[in-house]
Amino acid sequence: MLEQLNSVFFDEVNELLDNLEEQLLALSSNPGDSETIAAVFRAMHTIKGSSAMFGFNEISSFTHEAESAMDQVRNGIIPVTPELIDLMLKARDHIRNLLDAGAEVTPEVHQSSESLILEFKLYVQKNGGSTIDAAFIKKVEQQKIEKIQTPQQSYRIKFRPSKDIMKNGTRPELLVKELTELGKATVVPFYQELPQLSQMDSELCYFSWDIILTTSKSKTDIEDVFIFLDAGSKVEIQKIDLLPGENNKIGEILVDRRDVSQADVDKILNDKKQLGAILIDKSLISEDQVKSALAEQEHLKSLNQNGQPTNTQNAAANQTLRISSAKLDQLVDLVGELVTFNARLDQEAIKTENTTFKNLSEQCDRIAAMMRDISMGLRMIPVSTLFNKYKRTVHDLSVQLGKSIELEIIGGETELDKTVIEKLNDPMLHLVRNSVDHGIELPEERTAAGKAGTGVVTLSAKHAGAFILITISDDGKGMDKESIRKKGIEKGLISDDDTLSDSEIFNLIFRPGFSTAKQVTSISGRGVGLDVVKKDIATLGGTVSIETEKGIGSSFILKIPLTMAIIDGMLVTIGSVKYIVPLNSISECITYLIKEEEKSSLFITIKNHGKDVKCINLRKFFKIGEASQTKQEIVSVFGSDGEISGLVVDKILGSQQTVIKPLGALYANCTGINSSTILGDGSVALILDVLQLTALIRESEKDM
């Protein structure tokens, strides 16, 4: 049990530290952001309290000093400066080290704690803060207690502005906004008097409002909002006597509002019908009064029994659950088995031609699809969780190298399997460091080249069929083709007589030991890194490609397939062999009769919607010799650059859910094949690599 509690503690603190780093880097860009300052303070406060509760006293005592400094920042006593940001980042890293050390803290680690605590004290003292914070903390805590103990009262406010209110220079909507800033407010607008557009006068006010307000302010404070109101406008402020947090009936609220009498409510309740509708039918109250009463009912429900607004964010957080990733993997495997079983069930239903059996099969198909989406969604997390880690890397390296660099993130909401994201961490780190060190120039070099002094490293992600494309790019100096070629000759990787394409030359940087750095530093120069990148991406079944232009910048593009996933696919045949085309790659399917002279061609061009579409003949590409028994069809797909290209197949059998199975290292270099799947009858179908096939079509167009 204790081990489980410690595991929860470590998970929570590590999550807090990850968020803390992101918040501190955001604070360095916007030092006056009070919300971020408060978030940093809360993180330190939570870590301090949790570590003390679990017996990690070294973490608790150290974090107390950082928390005290941030509390004085939060209260406007000391400023946020780059020095403080660096100090807080050091503190964050040290807390991580203390977590790794556990309960057994070595004298060296303890000395590091003492040194950092001294740095905090010196910073606070130098910037006008208090290093002896006992009295300060007591005062702040007393203010918090007083704030919590301040009684909250709920009021209903009926604001009926005159039609001419705006002619006097008064903006009624701003008065409503000012009310909402006094506490928790529910605003109910009424616009029944709004005329048709042709009859509307822009200088007249046709609106009125009911506001239900829970606040620690007095009734006088509320009245002060309307102190300059014109004589034609009416405001009614009424204290709500109903108990907050209770299930107040709509009838009780209407009686308390004096919109209807208790006798009328009792009489209607005896009819056992919906109260509001009956009251409106009997013309006892208006529809607006019922609308306002319902809003008040919801407002009161949102308060606790002390009349305080409940924290809906915390309530939502309490509903989350931490689950072992191993259990999620097991769930996905079982859903994969269910999908395979359901495919077999579909086939049997077609064979038997039993209507009941077919209906059950279709129902099972829908359930399996829902389970697939939910189970896959559980393991999917946004790539921003990975990208955000490199903000600190770019920040530290830019300081170390004397460069000015910003990190831009695009497509951070794109989701990827958690296990894949974990395996991408190291290769992505190497590529980011490479862009910062080799790509971005020094500020004076950029200025001399007519560029902005601050360089930009961009991390972007997007879906491309059954793949995720992750791009690490920079607006630096780009790669020097001749320099790379010369280094390749020096290393003996190529000879002086070799004729290489640009792509082949640039790919030399992925060779072990290859580096163009003129001197070895702590960051680069040893030729270790990019070869590891290619190897790690290959283990995921992915590829790395380079796009670069001298003086403009470079991009590393990672194409990561969705291995161990379940997708929707189109089942097609070429001869007797079955293939799967990812359904999200398909634009449309059209029928096309291949001419005799085209059958021997690998690439053919057809007309579709008046446009030429270049297609690859898969029968020729996969060297399938058996004769076709049907007229051939075209599956049109989108290329990665948005251009349309086609795949020629014999027959389309239909769509089905597909469990992706990796082919293994033996088939890693099979062009045009991504992975495989098991069909319902137990046979294997190969999944086509649409991006690779469309890339071959584009290359063929260049050669023409």
Coordinates of N, CA, C and O in Angstrom, one line a residue, residues 176-260:
V176 N -23.7 45.8 -16.3 CA -23.9 44.4 -16.1 C -22.5 43.7 -15.9 O -22.3 42.9 -15.0
K177 N -21.5 44.1 -16.7 CA -20.2 43.5 -16.6 C -19.5 43.9 -15.3 O -18.9 43.0 -14.7
E178 N -19.8 45.1 -14.8 CA -19.2 45.5 -13.5 C -19.8 44.7 -12.4 O -19.1 44.3 -11.4
L179 N -21.1 44.3 -12.5 CA -21.7 43.4 -11.5 C -21.1 42.1 -11.5 O -20.8 41.5 -10.4
T180 N -20.8 41.5 -12.7 CA -20.2 40.2 -12.7 C -18.8 40.1 -12.1 O -18.4 39.1 -11.7
E181 N -18.1 41.3 -12.0 CA -16.8 41.3 -11.4 C -16.8 41.4 -9.9 O -15.8 41.3 -9.2
L182 N -18.0 41.5 -9.3 CA -18.2 41.5 -7.9 C -18.2 40.1 -7.2 O -18.1 40.0 -6.0
G183 N -18.4 39.1 -8.0 CA -18.4 37.8 -7.5 C -18.9 36.8 -8.5 O -18.7 37.0 -9.8
K184 N -19.5 35.7 -8.1 CA -20.0 34.7 -9.1 C -21.4 35.2 -9.5 O -22.3 35.4 -8.7
A185 N -21.6 35.3 -10.8 CA -22.8 35.9 -11.4 C -23.4 35.0 -12.5 O -22.7 34.4 -13.3
T186 N -24.7 35.0 -12.5 CA -25.5 34.3 -13.6 C -26.3 35.4 -14.2 O -27.1 36.1 -13.5
V187 N -26.1 35.7 -15.5 CA -26.8 36.8 -16.2 C -27.9 36.2 -17.1 O -27.6 35.3 -17.9
V188 N -29.1 36.7 -17.0 CA -30.2 36.3 -17.8 C -30.7 37.5 -18.6 O -31.3 38.4 -18.1
P189 N -30.4 37.6 -19.9 CA -30.9 38.7 -20.7 C -32.3 38.5 -21.3 O -32.7 37.4 -21.5
F190 N -33.0 39.6 -21.4 CA -34.4 39.6 -22.0 C -34.4 40.6 -23.2 O -33.9 41.7 -23.1
Y191 N -34.9 40.1 -24.3 CA -34.9 40.9 -25.5 C -36.2 40.8 -26.3 O -36.3 40.9 -27.5
Q192 N -37.3 40.6 -25.5 CA -38.6 40.5 -26.1 C -39.1 41.8 -26.8 O -39.9 41.8 -27.7
E193 N -38.6 42.9 -26.3 CA -39.0 44.2 -26.8 C -38.2 44.6 -28.1 O -38.4 45.7 -28.6
L194 N -37.3 43.7 -28.5 CA -36.5 44.0 -29.7 C -37.3 44.1 -30.9 O -38.0 43.1 -31.3
P195 N -37.4 45.2 -31.6 CA -38.2 45.3 -32.8 C -37.5 44.7 -34.1 O -36.4 44.2 -34.0
Q196 N -38.3 44.7 -35.2 CA -37.6 44.2 -36.4 C -36.5 45.2 -36.8 O -36.5 46.3 -36.4
L197 N -35.6 44.6 -37.6 CA -34.4 45.4 -37.9 C -34.7 46.7 -38.6 O -34.1 47.8 -38.3
S198 N -35.7 46.7 -39.4 CA -36.1 48.0 -40.2 C -36.6 49.1 -39.2 O -36.6 50.2 -39.6
Q199 N -37.2 48.6 -38.1 CA -37.7 49.6 -37.1 C -36.8 49.9 -35.9 O -37.2 50.6 -35.0
M200 N -35.6 49.4 -36.0 CA -34.7 49.5 -34.8 C -34.0 50.8 -34.9 O -33.5 51.3 -35.9
D201 N -33.9 51.5 -33.7 CA -33.2 52.7 -33.5 C -31.9 52.4 -32.7 O -31.9 51.9 -31.6
S202 N -30.7 52.7 -33.3 CA -29.5 52.3 -32.7 C -29.2 53.1 -31.4 O -28.3 52.7 -30.6
E203 N -29.9 54.1 -31.2 CA -29.7 54.9 -30.0 C -30.6 54.5 -28.8 O -30.5 55.1 -27.7
L204 N -31.5 53.6 -29.0 CA -32.4 53.1 -28.0 C -31.9 51.8 -27.4 O -31.3 50.9 -28.1
C205 N -32.3 51.5 -26.2 CA -32.0 50.2 -25.5 C -33.2 49.4 -25.4 O -34.2 49.8 -24.9
Y206 N -33.2 48.2 -26.0 CA -34.4 47.3 -26.0 C -34.2 46.1 -25.0 O -35.0 45.2 -25.0
F207 N -33.1 46.1 -24.3 CA -32.7 44.9 -23.4 C -33.0 45.2 -22.0 O -33.0 46.4 -21.5
S208 N -33.2 44.1 -21.2 CA -33.2 44.2 -19.8 C -32.5 42.9 -19.2 O -32.4 42.0 -20.0
W209 N -32.2 42.9 -18.0 CA -31.4 41.8 -17.4 C -31.9 41.4 -16.0 O -32.3 42.3 -15.2
D210 N -31.8 40.1 -15.7 CA -31.8 39.6 -14.3 C -30.4 39.1 -14.0 O -29.9 38.3 -14.9
I211 N -29.9 39.4 -12.9 CA -28.6 39.0 -12.5 C -28.7 38.3 -11.2 O -29.2 38.9 -10.2
I212 N -28.2 37.1 -11.0 CA -28.1 36.4 -9.7 C -26.6 36.4 -9.3 O -25.8 35.9 -10.0
L213 N -26.4 37.1 -8.2 CA -25.0 37.4 -7.8 C -24.7 36.9 -6.5 O -25.4 37.1 -5.5
T214 N -23.6 36.1 -6.3 CA -23.1 35.7 -5.0 C -21.8 36.4 -4.8 O -20.8 36.3 -5.5
T215 N -21.7 37.2 -3.7 CA -20.6 38.1 -3.5 C -20.4 38.3 -2.0 O -21.3 38.1 -1.2
S216 N -19.1 38.7 -1.7 CA -18.8 39.1 -0.3 C -19.1 40.6 -0.1 O -19.0 41.1 1.0
K217 N -19.4 41.3 -1.2 CA -19.7 42.7 -1.1 C -21.1 43.0 -0.5 O -21.9 42.1 -0.5
S218 N -21.3 44.2 0.0 CA -22.6 44.5 0.6 C -23.6 45.0 -0.4 O -23.2 45.2 -1.6
K219 N -24.8 45.1 0.0 CA -25.9 45.6 -0.9 C -25.5 47.1 -1.3 O -25.8 47.4 -2.5
T220 N -24.9 47.8 -0.4 CA -24.5 49.2 -0.8 C -23.5 49.2 -1.9 O -23.6 50.1 -2.8
D221 N -22.5 48.2 -1.9 CA -21.6 48.1 -3.0 C -22.3 47.9 -4.3 O -21.9 48.4 -5.4
I222 N -23.3 47.0 -4.3 CA -24.1 46.7 -5.5 C -24.8 48.0 -6.0 O -24.8 48.3 -7.2
E223 N -25.4 48.7 -5.1 CA -26.2 49.9 -5.4 C -25.2 51.0 -6.0 O -25.6 51.8 -6.9
D224 N -23.9 51.0 -5.6 CA -23.0 52.0 -6.1 C -22.7 51.8 -7.6 O -22.3 52.7 -8.3
V225 N -22.9 50.6 -8.1 CA -22.7 50.3 -9.5 C -23.7 51.2 -10.3 O -23.4 51.6 -11.4
F226 N -24.9 51.4 -9.7 CA -26.0 52.1 -10.5 C -26.1 53.5 -10.0 O -27.2 54.1 -10.2
I227 N -25.1 54.1 -9.4 CA -25.2 55.4 -8.8 C -25.5 56.5 -9.8 O -26.2 57.5 -9.4
F228 N -25.0 56.4 -11.0 CA -25.3 57.4 -12.0 C -26.4 57.0 -13.0 O -26.5 57.6 -14.1
L229 N -27.3 56.1 -12.6 CA -28.3 55.7 -13.4 C -29.4 56.8 -13.6 O -29.7 57.5 -12.7
D230 N -30.0 56.9 -14.8 CA -31.0 57.9 -15.1 C -32.3 57.5 -14.3 O -32.5 56.4 -14.0
A231 N -33.2 58.5 -14.2 CA -34.4 58.4 -13.4 C -35.4 57.4 -14.1 O -36.2 56.7 -13.4
G232 N -35.3 57.2 -15.4 CA -36.2 56.3 -16.1 C -35.9 54.9 -15.9 O -36.7 54.0 -16.2
S233 N -34.7 54.5 -15.5 CA -34.3 53.1 -15.4 C -34.6 52.6 -14.0 O -34.7 53.4 -13.0
K234 N -34.9 51.3 -13.9 CA -35.3 50.7 -12.6 C -34.3 49.6 -12.2 O -34.0 48.8 -13.1
V235 N -34.0 49.6 -10.9 CA -33.1 48.5 -10.4 C -33.7 48.0 -9.1 O -34.1 48.8 -8.2
E236 N -33.9 46.7 -9.0 CA -34.4 46.1 -7.8 C -33.4 45.0 -7.3 O -33.0 44.1 -8.1
I237 N -32.9 45.2 -6.1 CA -31.9 44.3 -5.5 C -32.6 43.6 -4.3 O -33.0 44.2 -3.4
Q238 N -32.7 42.3 -4.4 CA -33.3 41.5 -3.4 C -32.4 40.4 -2.9 O -31.8 39.7 -3.6
K239 N -32.3 40.3 -1.6 CA -31.5 39.3 -0.9 C -32.2 37.9 -1.1 O -33.4 37.8 -0.9
I240 N -31.4 36.9 -1.5 CA -32.0 35.5 -1.6 C -31.9 34.8 -0.3 O -30.8 34.6 0.2
D241 N -33.0 34.4 0.2 CA -33.0 33.7 1.5 C -33.0 32.2 1.4 O -32.9 31.5 2.4
L242 N -33.1 31.7 0.2 CA -33.0 30.2 0.0 C -31.6 29.7 0.4 O -30.6 30.4 0.2
L243 N -31.6 28.4 0.8 CA -30.3 27.8 1.2 C -29.5 27.5 0.0 O -30.0 26.8 -0.9
P244 N -28.2 27.9 -0.1 CA -27.4 27.5 -1.3 C -27.0 26.0 -1.2 O -27.0 25.4 -0.1
G245 N -26.8 25.5 -2.4 CA -26.3 24.1 -2.4 C -27.5 23.1 -2.3 O -27.3 21.9 -2.4
E246 N -28.7 23.5 -2.0 CA -29.8 22.7 -1.8 C -30.5 22.5 -3.1 O -30.4 23.3 -4.0
N247 N -31.4 21.5 -3.2 CA -32.2 21.2 -4.4 C -33.4 22.1 -4.3 O -34.5 21.6 -4.1
N248 N -33.3 23.4 -4.5 CA -34.4 24.3 -4.4 C -35.4 24.1 -5.5 O -35.0 24.1 -6.7
K249 N -36.7 23.9 -5.2 CA -37.7 23.7 -6.3 C -38.0 25.0 -7.0 O -37.9 26.1 -6.4
I250 N -38.4 24.9 -8.2 CA -38.7 26.1 -9.0 C -39.8 26.9 -8.4 O -39.9 28.1 -8.4
G251 N -40.8 26.1 -7.7 CA -41.9 26.8 -7.1 C -41.4 27.6 -5.9 O -41.9 28.8 -5.7
E252 N -40.5 27.1 -5.1 CA -39.9 27.8 -4.0 C -39.2 29.1 -4.4 O -39.3 30.1 -3.8
I253 N -38.5 29.0 -5.5 CA -37.8 30.2 -6.0 C -38.8 31.2 -6.5 O -38.6 32.4 -6.2
L254 N -39.8 30.8 -7.2 CA -40.8 31.8 -7.7 C -41.5 32.5 -6.6 O -41.8 33.7 -6.6
V255 N -41.8 31.7 -5.5 CA -42.5 32.3 -4.3 C -41.5 33.3 -3.6 O -41.9 34.4 -3.2
D256 N -40.2 32.9 -3.5 CA -39.3 33.8 -2.8 C -39.0 35.0 -3.6 O -38.8 36.1 -3.1
R257 N -39.2 35.0 -5.0 CA -39.0 36.1 -5.8 C -40.3 37.0 -5.9 O -40.3 38.0 -6.5
R258 N -41.4 36.5 -5.2 CA -42.6 37.2 -5.2 C -43.3 37.3 -6.6 O -44.1 38.2 -6.9
D259 N -42.9 36.3 -7.4 CA -43.5 36.3 -8.8 C -44.9 35.6 -8.7 O -45.7 35.8 -9.6
V260 N -45.1 34.8 -7.7 CA -46.4 34.0 -7.6 C -46.6 33.7 -6.1 O -45.6 33.7 -5.3

